[in-house]
PDB file of C-alpha atoms in Angstrom:
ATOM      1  CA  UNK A   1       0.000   0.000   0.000  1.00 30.00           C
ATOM      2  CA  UNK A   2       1.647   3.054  -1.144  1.00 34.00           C
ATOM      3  CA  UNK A   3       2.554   5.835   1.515  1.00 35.00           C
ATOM      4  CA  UNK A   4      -0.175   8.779   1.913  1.00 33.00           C
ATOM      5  CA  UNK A   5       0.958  12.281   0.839  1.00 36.00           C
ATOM      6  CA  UNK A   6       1.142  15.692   1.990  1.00 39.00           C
ATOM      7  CA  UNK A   7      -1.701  17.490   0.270  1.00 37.00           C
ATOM      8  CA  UNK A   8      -3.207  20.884   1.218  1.00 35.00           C
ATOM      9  CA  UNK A   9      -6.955  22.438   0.897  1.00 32.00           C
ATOM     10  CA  UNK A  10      -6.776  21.385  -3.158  1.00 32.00           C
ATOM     11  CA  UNK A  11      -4.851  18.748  -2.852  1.00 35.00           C
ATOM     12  CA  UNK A  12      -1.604  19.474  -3.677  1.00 35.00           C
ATOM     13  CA  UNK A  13       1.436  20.572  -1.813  1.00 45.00           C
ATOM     14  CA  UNK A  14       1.366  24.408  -2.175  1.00 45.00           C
ATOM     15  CA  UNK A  15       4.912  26.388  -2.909  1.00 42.00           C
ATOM     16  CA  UNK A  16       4.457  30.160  -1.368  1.00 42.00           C
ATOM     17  CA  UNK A  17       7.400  30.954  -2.786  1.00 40.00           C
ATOM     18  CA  UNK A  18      10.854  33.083  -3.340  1.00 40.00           C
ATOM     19  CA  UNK A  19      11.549  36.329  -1.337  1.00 37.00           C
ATOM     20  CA  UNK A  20      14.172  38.564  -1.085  1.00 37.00           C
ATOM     21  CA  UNK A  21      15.356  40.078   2.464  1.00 32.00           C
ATOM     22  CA  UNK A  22      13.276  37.505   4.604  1.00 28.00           C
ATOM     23  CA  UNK A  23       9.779  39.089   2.230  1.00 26.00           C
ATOM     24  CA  UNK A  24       8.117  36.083   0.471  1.00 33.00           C
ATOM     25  CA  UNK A  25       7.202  36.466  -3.044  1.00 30.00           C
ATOM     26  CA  UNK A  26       5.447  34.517  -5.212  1.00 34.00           C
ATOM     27  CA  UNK A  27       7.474  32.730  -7.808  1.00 42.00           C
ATOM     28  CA  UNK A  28       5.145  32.839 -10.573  1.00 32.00           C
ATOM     29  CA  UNK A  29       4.726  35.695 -11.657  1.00 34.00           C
ATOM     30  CA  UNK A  30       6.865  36.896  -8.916  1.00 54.00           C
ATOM     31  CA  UNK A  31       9.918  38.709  -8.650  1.00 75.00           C
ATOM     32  CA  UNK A  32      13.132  37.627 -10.211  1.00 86.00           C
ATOM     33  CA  UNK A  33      16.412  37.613  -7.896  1.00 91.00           C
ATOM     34  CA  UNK A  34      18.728  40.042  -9.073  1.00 93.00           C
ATOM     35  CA  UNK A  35      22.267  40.196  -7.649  1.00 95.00           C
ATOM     36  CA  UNK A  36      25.412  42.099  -7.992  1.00 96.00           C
ATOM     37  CA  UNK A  37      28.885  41.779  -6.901  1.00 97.00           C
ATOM     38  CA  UNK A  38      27.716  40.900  -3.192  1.00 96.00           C
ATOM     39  CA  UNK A  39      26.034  37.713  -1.690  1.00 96.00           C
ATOM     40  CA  UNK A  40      22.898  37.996  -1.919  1.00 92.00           C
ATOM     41  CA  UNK A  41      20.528  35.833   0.464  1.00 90.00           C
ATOM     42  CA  UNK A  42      16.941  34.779  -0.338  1.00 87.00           C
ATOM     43  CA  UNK A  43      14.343  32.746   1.435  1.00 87.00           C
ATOM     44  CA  UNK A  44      12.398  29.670  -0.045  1.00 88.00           C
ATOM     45  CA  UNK A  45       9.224  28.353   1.850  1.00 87.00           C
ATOM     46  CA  UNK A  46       6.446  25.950   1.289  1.00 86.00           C
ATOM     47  CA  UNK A  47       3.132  26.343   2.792  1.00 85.00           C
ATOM     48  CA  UNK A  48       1.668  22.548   3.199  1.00 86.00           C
ATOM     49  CA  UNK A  49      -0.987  21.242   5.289  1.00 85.00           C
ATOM     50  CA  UNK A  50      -1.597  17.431   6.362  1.00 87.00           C
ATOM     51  CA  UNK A  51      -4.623  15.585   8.842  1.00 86.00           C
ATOM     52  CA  UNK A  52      -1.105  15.010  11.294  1.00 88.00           C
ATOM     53  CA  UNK A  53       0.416  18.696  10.857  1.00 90.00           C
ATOM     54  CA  UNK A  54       3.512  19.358   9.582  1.00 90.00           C
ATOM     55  CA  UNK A  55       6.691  19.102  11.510  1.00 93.00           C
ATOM     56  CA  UNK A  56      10.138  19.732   8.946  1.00 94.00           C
ATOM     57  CA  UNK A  57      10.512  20.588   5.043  1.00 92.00           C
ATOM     58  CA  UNK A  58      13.899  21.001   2.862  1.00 94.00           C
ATOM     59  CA  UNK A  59      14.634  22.405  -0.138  1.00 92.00           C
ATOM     60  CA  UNK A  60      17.633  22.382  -3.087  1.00 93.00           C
ATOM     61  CA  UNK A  61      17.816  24.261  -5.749  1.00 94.00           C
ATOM     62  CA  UNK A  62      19.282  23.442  -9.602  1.00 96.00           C
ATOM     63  CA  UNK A  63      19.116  24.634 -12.973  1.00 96.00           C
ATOM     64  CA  UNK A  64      19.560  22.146 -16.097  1.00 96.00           C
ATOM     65  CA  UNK A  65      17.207  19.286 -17.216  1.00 95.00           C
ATOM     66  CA  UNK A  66      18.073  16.148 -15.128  1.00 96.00           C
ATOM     67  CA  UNK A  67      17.882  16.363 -11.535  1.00 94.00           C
ATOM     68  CA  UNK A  68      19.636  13.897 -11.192  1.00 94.00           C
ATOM     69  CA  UNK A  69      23.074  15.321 -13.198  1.00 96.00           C
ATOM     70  CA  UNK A  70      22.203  18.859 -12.800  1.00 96.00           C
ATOM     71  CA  UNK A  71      24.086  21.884 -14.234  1.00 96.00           C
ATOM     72  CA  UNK A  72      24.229  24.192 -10.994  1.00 96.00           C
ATOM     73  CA  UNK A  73      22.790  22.811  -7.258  1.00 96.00           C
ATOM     74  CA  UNK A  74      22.451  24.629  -4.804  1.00 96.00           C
ATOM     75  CA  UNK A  75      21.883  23.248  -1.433  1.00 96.00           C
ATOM     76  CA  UNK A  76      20.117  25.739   1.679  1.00 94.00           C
ATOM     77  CA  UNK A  77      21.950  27.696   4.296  1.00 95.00           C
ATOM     78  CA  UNK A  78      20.717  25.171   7.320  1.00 96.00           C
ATOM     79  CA  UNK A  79      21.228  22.132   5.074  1.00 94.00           C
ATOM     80  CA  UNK A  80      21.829  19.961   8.044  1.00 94.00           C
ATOM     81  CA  UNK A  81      19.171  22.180  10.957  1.00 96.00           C
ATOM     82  CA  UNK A  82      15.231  21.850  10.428  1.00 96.00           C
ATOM     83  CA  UNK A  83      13.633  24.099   8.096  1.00 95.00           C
ATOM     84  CA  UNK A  84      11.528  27.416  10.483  1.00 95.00           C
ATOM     85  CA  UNK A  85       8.001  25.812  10.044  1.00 94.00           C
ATOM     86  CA  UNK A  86       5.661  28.468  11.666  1.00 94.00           C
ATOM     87  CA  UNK A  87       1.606  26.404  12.007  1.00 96.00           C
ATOM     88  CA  UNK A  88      -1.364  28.326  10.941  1.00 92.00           C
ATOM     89  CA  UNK A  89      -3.585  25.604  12.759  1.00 92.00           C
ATOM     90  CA  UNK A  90      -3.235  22.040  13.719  1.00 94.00           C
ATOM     91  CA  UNK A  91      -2.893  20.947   9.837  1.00 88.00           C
ATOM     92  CA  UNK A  92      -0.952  23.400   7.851  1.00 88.00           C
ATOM     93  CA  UNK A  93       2.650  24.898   8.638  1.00 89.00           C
ATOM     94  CA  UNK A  94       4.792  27.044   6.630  1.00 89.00           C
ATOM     95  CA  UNK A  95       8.262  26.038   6.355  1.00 90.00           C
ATOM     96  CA  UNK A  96      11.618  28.031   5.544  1.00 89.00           C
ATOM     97  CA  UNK A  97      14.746  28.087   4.931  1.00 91.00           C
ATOM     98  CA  UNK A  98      18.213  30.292   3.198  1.00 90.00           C
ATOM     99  CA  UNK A  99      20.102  30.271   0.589  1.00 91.00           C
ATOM    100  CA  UNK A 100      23.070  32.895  -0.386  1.00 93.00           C
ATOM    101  CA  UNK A 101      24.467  33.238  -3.759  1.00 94.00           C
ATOM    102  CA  UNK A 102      28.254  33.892  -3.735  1.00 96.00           C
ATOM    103  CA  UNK A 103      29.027  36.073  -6.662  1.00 96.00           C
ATOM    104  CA  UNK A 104      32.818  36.180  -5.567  1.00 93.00           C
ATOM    105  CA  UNK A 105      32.878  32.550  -5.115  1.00 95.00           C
ATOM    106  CA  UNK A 106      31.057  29.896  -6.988  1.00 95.00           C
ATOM    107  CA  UNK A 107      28.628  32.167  -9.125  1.00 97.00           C
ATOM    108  CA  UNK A 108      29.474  32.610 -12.856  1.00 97.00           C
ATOM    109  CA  UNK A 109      27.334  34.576 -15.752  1.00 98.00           C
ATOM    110  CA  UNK A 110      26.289  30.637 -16.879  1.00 97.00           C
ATOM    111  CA  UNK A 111      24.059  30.730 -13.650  1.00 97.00           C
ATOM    112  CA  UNK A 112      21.924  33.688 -14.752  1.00 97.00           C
ATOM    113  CA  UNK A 113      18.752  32.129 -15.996  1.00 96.00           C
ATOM    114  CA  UNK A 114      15.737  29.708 -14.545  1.00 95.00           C
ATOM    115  CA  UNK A 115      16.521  27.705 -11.233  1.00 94.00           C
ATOM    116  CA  UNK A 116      14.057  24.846 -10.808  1.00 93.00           C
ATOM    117  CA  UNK A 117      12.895  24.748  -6.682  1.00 91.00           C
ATOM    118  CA  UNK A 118      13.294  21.129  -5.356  1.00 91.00           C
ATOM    119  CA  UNK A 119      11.017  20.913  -1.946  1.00 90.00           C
ATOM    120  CA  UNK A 120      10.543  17.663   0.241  1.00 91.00           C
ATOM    121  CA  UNK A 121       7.922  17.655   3.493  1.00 90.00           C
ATOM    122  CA  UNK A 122       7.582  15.511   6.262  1.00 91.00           C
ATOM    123  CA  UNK A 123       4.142  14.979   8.184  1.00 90.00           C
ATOM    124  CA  UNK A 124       3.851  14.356  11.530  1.00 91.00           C
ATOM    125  CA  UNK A 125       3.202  10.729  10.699  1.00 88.00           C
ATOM    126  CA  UNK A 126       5.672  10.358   8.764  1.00 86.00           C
ATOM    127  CA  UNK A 127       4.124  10.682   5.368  1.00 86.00           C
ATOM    128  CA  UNK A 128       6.497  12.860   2.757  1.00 87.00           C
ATOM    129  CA  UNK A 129       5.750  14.912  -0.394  1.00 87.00           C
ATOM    130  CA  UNK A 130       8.763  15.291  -2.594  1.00 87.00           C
ATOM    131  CA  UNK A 131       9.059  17.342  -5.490  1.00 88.00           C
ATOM    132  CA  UNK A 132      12.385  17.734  -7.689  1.00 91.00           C
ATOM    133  CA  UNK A 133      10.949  20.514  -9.836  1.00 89.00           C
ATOM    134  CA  UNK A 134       8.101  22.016  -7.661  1.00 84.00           C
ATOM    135  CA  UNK A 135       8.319  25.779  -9.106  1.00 85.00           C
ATOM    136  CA  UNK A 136      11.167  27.862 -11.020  1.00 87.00           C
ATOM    137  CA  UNK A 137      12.467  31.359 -10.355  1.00 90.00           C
ATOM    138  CA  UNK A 138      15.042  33.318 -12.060  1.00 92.00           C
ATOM    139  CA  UNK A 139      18.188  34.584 -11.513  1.00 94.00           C
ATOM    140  CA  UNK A 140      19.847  37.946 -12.845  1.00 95.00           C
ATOM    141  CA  UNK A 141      22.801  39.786 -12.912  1.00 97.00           C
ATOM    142  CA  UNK A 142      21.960  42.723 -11.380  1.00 96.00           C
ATOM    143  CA  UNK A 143      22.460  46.140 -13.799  1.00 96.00           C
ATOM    144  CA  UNK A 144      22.509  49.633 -12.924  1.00 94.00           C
ATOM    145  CA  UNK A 145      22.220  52.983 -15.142  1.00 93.00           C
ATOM    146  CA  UNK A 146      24.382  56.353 -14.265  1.00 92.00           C
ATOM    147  CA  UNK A 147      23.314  59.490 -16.088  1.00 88.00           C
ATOM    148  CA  UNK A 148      23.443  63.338 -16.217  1.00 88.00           C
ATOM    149  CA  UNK A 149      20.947  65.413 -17.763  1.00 79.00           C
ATOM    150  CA  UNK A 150      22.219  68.967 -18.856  1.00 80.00           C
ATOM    151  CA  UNK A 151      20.767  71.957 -18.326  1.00 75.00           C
ATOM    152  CA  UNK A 152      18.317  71.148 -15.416  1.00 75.00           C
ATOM    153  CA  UNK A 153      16.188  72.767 -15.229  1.00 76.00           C
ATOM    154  CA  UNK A 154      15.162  73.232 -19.119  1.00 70.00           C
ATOM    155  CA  UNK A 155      13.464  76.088 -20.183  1.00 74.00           C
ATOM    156  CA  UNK A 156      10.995  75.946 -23.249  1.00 74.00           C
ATOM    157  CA  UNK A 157      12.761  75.450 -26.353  1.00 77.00           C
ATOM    158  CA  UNK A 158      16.091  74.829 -24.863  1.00 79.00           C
ATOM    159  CA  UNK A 159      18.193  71.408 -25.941  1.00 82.00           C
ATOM    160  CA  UNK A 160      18.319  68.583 -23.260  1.00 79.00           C
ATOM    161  CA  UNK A 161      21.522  66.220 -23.848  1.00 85.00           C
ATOM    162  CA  UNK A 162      21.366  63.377 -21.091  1.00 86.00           C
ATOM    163  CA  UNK A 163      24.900  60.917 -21.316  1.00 90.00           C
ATOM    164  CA  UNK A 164      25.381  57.568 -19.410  1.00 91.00           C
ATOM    165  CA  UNK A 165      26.376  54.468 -19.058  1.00 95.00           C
ATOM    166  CA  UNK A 166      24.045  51.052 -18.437  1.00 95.00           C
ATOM    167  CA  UNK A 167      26.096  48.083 -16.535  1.00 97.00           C
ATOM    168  CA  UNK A 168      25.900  44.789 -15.389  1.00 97.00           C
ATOM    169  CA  UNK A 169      27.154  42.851 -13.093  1.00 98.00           C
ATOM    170  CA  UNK A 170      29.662  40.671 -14.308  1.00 98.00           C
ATOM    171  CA  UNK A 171      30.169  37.023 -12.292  1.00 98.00           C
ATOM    172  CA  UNK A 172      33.048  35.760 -14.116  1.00 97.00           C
ATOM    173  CA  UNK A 173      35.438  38.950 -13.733  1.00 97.00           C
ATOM    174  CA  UNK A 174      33.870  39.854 -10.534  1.00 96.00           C
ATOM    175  CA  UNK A 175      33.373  43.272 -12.181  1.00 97.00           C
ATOM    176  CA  UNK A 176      30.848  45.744 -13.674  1.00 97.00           C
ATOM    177  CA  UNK A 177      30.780  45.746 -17.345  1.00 96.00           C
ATOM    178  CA  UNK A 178      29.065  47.891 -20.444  1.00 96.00           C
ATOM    179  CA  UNK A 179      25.988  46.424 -20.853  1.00 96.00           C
ATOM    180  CA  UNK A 180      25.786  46.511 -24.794  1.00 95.00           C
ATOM    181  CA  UNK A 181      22.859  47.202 -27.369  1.00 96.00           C
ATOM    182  CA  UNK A 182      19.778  47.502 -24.677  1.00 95.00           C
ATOM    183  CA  UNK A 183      17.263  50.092 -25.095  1.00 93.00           C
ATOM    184  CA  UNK A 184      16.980  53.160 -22.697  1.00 89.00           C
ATOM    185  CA  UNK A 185      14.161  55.715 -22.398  1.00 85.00           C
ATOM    186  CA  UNK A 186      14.807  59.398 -22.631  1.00 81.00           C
ATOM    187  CA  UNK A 187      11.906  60.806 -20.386  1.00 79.00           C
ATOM    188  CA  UNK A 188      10.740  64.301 -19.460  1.00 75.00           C
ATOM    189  CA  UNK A 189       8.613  65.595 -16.902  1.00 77.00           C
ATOM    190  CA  UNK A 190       6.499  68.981 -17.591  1.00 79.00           C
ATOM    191  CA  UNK A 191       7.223  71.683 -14.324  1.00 78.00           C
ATOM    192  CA  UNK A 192       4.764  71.235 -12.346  1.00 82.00           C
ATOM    193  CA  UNK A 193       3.698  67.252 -13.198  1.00 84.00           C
ATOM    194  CA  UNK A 194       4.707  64.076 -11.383  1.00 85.00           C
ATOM    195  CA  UNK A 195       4.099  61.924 -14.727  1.00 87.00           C
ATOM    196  CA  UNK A 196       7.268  61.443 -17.278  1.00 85.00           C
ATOM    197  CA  UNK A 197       6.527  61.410 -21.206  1.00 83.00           C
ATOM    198  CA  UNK A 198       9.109  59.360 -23.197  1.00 84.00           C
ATOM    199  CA  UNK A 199      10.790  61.402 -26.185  1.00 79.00           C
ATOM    200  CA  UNK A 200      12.589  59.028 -27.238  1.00 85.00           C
ATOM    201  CA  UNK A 201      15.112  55.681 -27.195  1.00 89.00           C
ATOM    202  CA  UNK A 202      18.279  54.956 -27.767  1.00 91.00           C
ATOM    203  CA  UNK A 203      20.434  51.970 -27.831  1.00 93.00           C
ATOM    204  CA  UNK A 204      23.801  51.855 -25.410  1.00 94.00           C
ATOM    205  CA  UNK A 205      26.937  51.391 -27.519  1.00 95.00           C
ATOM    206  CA  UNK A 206      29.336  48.171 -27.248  1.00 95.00           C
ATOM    207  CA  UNK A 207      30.856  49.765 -23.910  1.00 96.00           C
ATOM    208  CA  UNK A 208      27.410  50.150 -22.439  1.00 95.00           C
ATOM    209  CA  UNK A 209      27.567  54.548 -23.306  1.00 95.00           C
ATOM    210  CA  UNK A 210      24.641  56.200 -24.201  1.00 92.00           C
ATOM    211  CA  UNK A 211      23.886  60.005 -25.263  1.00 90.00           C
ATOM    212  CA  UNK A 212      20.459  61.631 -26.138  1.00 86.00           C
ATOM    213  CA  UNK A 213      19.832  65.335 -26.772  1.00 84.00           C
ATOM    214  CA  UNK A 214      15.917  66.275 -27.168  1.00 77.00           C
ATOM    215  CA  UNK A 215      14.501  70.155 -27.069  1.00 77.00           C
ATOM    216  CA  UNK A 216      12.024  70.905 -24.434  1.00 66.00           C
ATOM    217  CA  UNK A 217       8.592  72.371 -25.557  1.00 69.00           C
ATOM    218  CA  UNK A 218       7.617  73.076 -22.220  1.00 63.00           C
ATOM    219  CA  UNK A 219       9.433  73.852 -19.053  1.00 58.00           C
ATOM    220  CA  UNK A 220      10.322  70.798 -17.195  1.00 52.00           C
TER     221      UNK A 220
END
């Protein structure tokens, strides 16, 4: 007779998600992790319920297509402690634990892209749930845009020339580099507004520069 599973209200074992700075997200749909040249910590939990209750859950996760040979793994900050399971009632528990990218250590630019969430939950009777691919979320190197905008303000009339430079987080070099041929917005707000109006777009160059010059028909 096969084992019982975890199930919750519809049945299934319910993934609450990704968050960033202890705030839980949902995955789908959710936010994407985004990290720089600094470790970067983020919290996975599952939300399951069971007729026992829950008492422990852990979590891995991996990019690639085989579990079982997987490109990247990734294994949780308390890998050998209990996972925090808080109960919402005699049934149902959420369950969490950490895990910290390393930019300066293990991450590379090949890790940017879809990590699958591997979750496994124990029941106070000793019935388990285990999923190798329960939900995704996505990894990014984090990117950041410096500019100056010249004059400000801008009288009516008057040309607006705004330079830059868009970069991104680099994992292999440990370093921030041009981040090439990517769209930016040249917006201007009217004096007096809190809305922006896009005048135009313009593509960085292959060291991540940009310039735009636009005249003002308005004061802003």
């Amino acid at each position: 007779m096969p084992a019982p599973c975890l199930h919750d209200r519809s049945g299934l074992l319910r993934a609450q998600g990704v968050g960033e700075g202890g705030e839980t997200a949902a995955v789908s749909g959710g936010k994407d992790i985004a990290i720089g040249l600094s470790d970067k910590t983020v919290t996975v939990s599952v939300t399951a319920t069971d007729p026992s209750g829950i008492w422990d859950a852990d979590f891995h996760l991996w990019r690639g297509t085989d579990p079982d040979n997987p490109d990247g793994y990734l294994k949780p900050n308390e890998d050998t402690t209990p996972a925090d399971c808080v109960a919402s009632s005699a049934t149902t528990s959420t369950c969490s634990k950490t895990f910290t990218f390393e930019p300066d250590s293990w991450l590379t630019n090949a890790d940017a892209g879809t990590w699958k969430v591997g979750i496994e939950v124990w029941a106070n009777d000793d019935s388990r749930a285990v999923r190798d691919a329960y939900t995704t979320v996505r990894l990014q190197r984090f990117s950041k845009l410096t500019v100056n905008a010249s004059p400000e303000p801008i009288a009516a009339g008057k040309s607006l020339t705004v330079t830059g430079r868009l970069t991104r987080a680099n994992w292999d070099t440990d370093t921030y580099a041009g981040y090439t041929a990517q769209p930016v917005k040249l917006q201007f707000r009217k004096a007096g507004t809190s809305t922006y109006d896009t005048l135009q777009t313009v593509n960085t160059s292959s060291t991540g520069d940009l310039k735009a010059t636009a005249t003002a028909s308005v004061d802003g």
